[in-house]
């Protein structure tokens, strides 16, 4: 049963496609009705579904009817269902404002109605379904289409084709899409014949060709288009035309072009129409031309109205002796122009060239030479007319050129010749088959040290032009400037170009023979009344890119710790820009990469701090203003450290050390007194002292103050010391040790005499224990020795020297600053202080008892006593 209903629904849909009935009966038991199958887009739509009681789906069953639009369920509204006993739906995603559905059961069956306030689909299928099992069963359907009425066709135009078969082709703009099938018909009416025709167009066609039987060439015809669909119809504005005036001719033919005899600057051409259109007698014609070396046709063609067919025509106001290519096109009255004809060429009659030539001269030569080397360049000025094919340019010393005075005869635009130094002018003229032009006078300016322009700057304007700027010279003697440019990758002098610039200008745009990625040398010369200034030249590119090739690295020298690399300069034709930097990338086997930037002028680099016997890899990167390119990778290897290198290192180290030692020795000799005092201090010799002749002024001058004394009074030191005795000075005589040098005292030292002559000389036991040193001490006084009062006590300080001062049993780690209370041992074994000895007065026994423990002081005392006596 389900399969049967599906087949029935498929048949129903097929019926919707092939027909537009407002009522579709799927079976005698079901009827679906709609108000209209085609509505305006956005209009309301109402449909109903009637199922009779003889339908097998509803017999003895409780059914539920639902509606679908393009397989979308239309939901029901509970309120409407309560009122009508059926289903209702509110607004949904399709934009419906209110949709009421209801189903009513009566004696004859079921009736369900759906209302859609705004139908927004351009085409939809509204289906009625019975829902009592899943899925629901479709019992009826209806197709509804929505769109717009057709707009009036616009821009109706027709064109007559005179080529067989002759037709009148019309086309128009249909306007806005109606979303509905629209039928277009083309209507024509020939006024003279009162004949009308209607042509039905196939669906979707917006053009039509009217056959030759449907129009007359020289009779007016009225044409319009009518559009009709289910919602309405529209008609275009009628077009009234004469088919011949709307005819587009085939391209004509240029038969021959030739120069008019005795008419300079004119050409005569013969032409004809195509064979199918040769019957036309009068047409309008246009001519365009271009010179042989030009790529652009003339912007304004020459019009020739109402020309009789097959009659030749003239084209004048052309250049003399110039080859021209000619084309024509035709039309009838205001009909469209035909396509351009074939091209044909001819040369106008020649005349002698007119106007002057622009020239530029460079002069070179030393003062001692009798002739100058001159390079002269020229080009046509704006007023120059070749008036034919130039056969030669002549440079002469005379205004009227003769073979004797000719310096150069050439077809090129430059010439190099030798000129006598005394010459101040040359004359330049151009000649063709008809004659020669008036000579152009060119002044000869030798090189002079005239001021040059400054701040020349060249900027790319586009790929084919350069903007040259400079700072003008503010001088009344400047008459103008000359800008010269030439390709640097070619040394052909014929490629040098120039331009004259007014003195008030400071920039110019050059575009002749400029190519991208090519280097050009741009020079700016100031022109003075009496000469040409020095040039300022820069290199420029209209556009840059990465170089086409990178240089190859070559190893120049290899050492154990460095490698020197070099490379050749990139050819100019492969640079593609101004080289800005060379960078060398190199890395060791561990991948540690370093970069070195080389100087542009030197094109060499040294890779330093390398390891001996190690392999490295490197490549060069060359950069321009437009990009960079990496060169090929090369492998490098450092040399091992050989014996010669080690010897050189050792020698250089030894030489450096020797120089350091020599410098140190020289420094020592320059300050030998200070060094001598540091390493060999002067130790006072008691044998050569003169304590007796001390004075207050002497003691004050020689004795430095002691800063660490606690007493506030001045401290005076004796500075007495005994130096080490030489071994050879000690001799053994009869078991006694004597010091000849010690006892061999002169009368210049009272202390020496006292010690030598004293009965309290050093005992042999003391000398035996200190054979190589003599004890010494320092006597400290509260005031100068000569001013010491008898009752004032003296202080004794131990020497800080490392040499022994007293007997081993009397040495102590440290000594107090004052020895007034230090106990001393007398001859009888009792301890006697230094103060007590002084208080006993002039008694000598006690004093000698004190000196037994201090032999040096005892000698001083003895000498002092002897001096008093």
Coordinates of N, CA and C in Angstrom, one line a residue, residues 551 553 565-567 581-587 593-598 603-607 617-622 634 636:
X551 N 79.3 35.6 -7.0 CA 80.7 35.4 -7.2 C 81.1 34.0 -6.6
X553 N 83.8 31.9 -4.5 CA 84.8 32.1 -3.5 C 86.1 31.3 -3.9
X565 N 90.0 34.7 1.9 CA 89.2 34.4 0.7 C 89.1 35.6 -0.2
X566 N 88.9 35.4 -1.4 CA 88.8 36.5 -2.4 C 87.8 36.0 -3.5
X567 N 87.3 37.0 -4.3 CA 86.3 36.7 -5.3 C 86.4 37.8 -6.4
X581 N 76.3 45.0 -0.4 CA 77.1 44.3 0.6 C 77.5 42.9 0.1
X582 N 78.6 42.4 0.6 CA 79.1 41.0 0.5 C 79.2 40.4 1.9
X583 N 78.5 39.3 2.1 CA 78.5 38.7 3.4 C 78.9 37.2 3.3
X584 N 79.9 36.8 4.1 CA 80.4 35.5 4.1 C 79.9 34.7 5.3
X585 N 79.2 33.6 5.1 CA 78.7 32.8 6.1 C 79.6 31.5 6.2
X586 N 80.1 31.2 7.3 CA 80.9 30.0 7.5 C 80.6 29.4 8.8
X587 N 80.8 28.0 8.8 CA 80.5 27.3 10.0 C 81.4 26.1 10.1
X593 N 77.8 28.9 13.4 CA 77.8 29.7 12.2 C 78.3 31.1 12.6
X594 N 79.1 31.7 11.8 CA 79.5 33.1 11.9 C 79.4 33.8 10.6
X595 N 79.3 35.2 10.7 CA 79.1 36.0 9.5 C 80.1 37.1 9.5
X596 N 80.7 37.3 8.3 CA 81.7 38.4 8.2 C 81.2 39.2 7.0
X597 N 81.2 40.5 7.2 CA 80.8 41.5 6.1 C 82.1 42.1 5.5
X598 N 82.3 41.9 4.2 CA 83.5 42.4 3.5 C 83.3 43.8 3.0
X603 N 86.9 43.3 -1.9 CA 86.5 42.0 -2.3 C 87.4 40.9 -1.8
X604 N 87.7 41.0 -0.6 CA 88.5 40.0 0.1 C 88.1 40.0 1.6
X605 N 88.3 38.9 2.2 CA 88.0 38.8 3.7 C 88.8 37.7 4.3
X606 N 89.1 37.9 5.6 CA 90.0 36.9 6.3 C 89.1 36.3 7.4
X607 N 89.0 35.0 7.4 CA 88.3 34.3 8.4 C 89.3 33.9 9.5
X617 N 82.8 25.1 6.2 CA 82.1 25.3 5.0 C 81.6 26.8 4.9
X618 N 81.6 27.3 3.8 CA 81.2 28.7 3.6 C 80.6 29.0 2.3
X619 N 79.8 30.1 2.3 CA 79.2 30.6 1.0 C 79.1 32.1 1.1
X620 N 79.0 32.8 0.0 CA 78.9 34.2 0.0 C 77.5 34.6 -0.4
X621 N 77.0 35.7 0.2 CA 75.7 36.2 -0.2 C 75.9 37.7 -0.6
X622 N 75.5 37.9 -1.9 CA 75.6 39.3 -2.4 C 74.2 39.9 -2.5
X634 N 81.3 26.2 -0.5 CA 82.7 25.7 -0.6 C 83.2 25.1 0.7
X636 N 86.4 24.5 3.2 CA 87.7 25.0 3.6 C 88.3 24.2 4.7

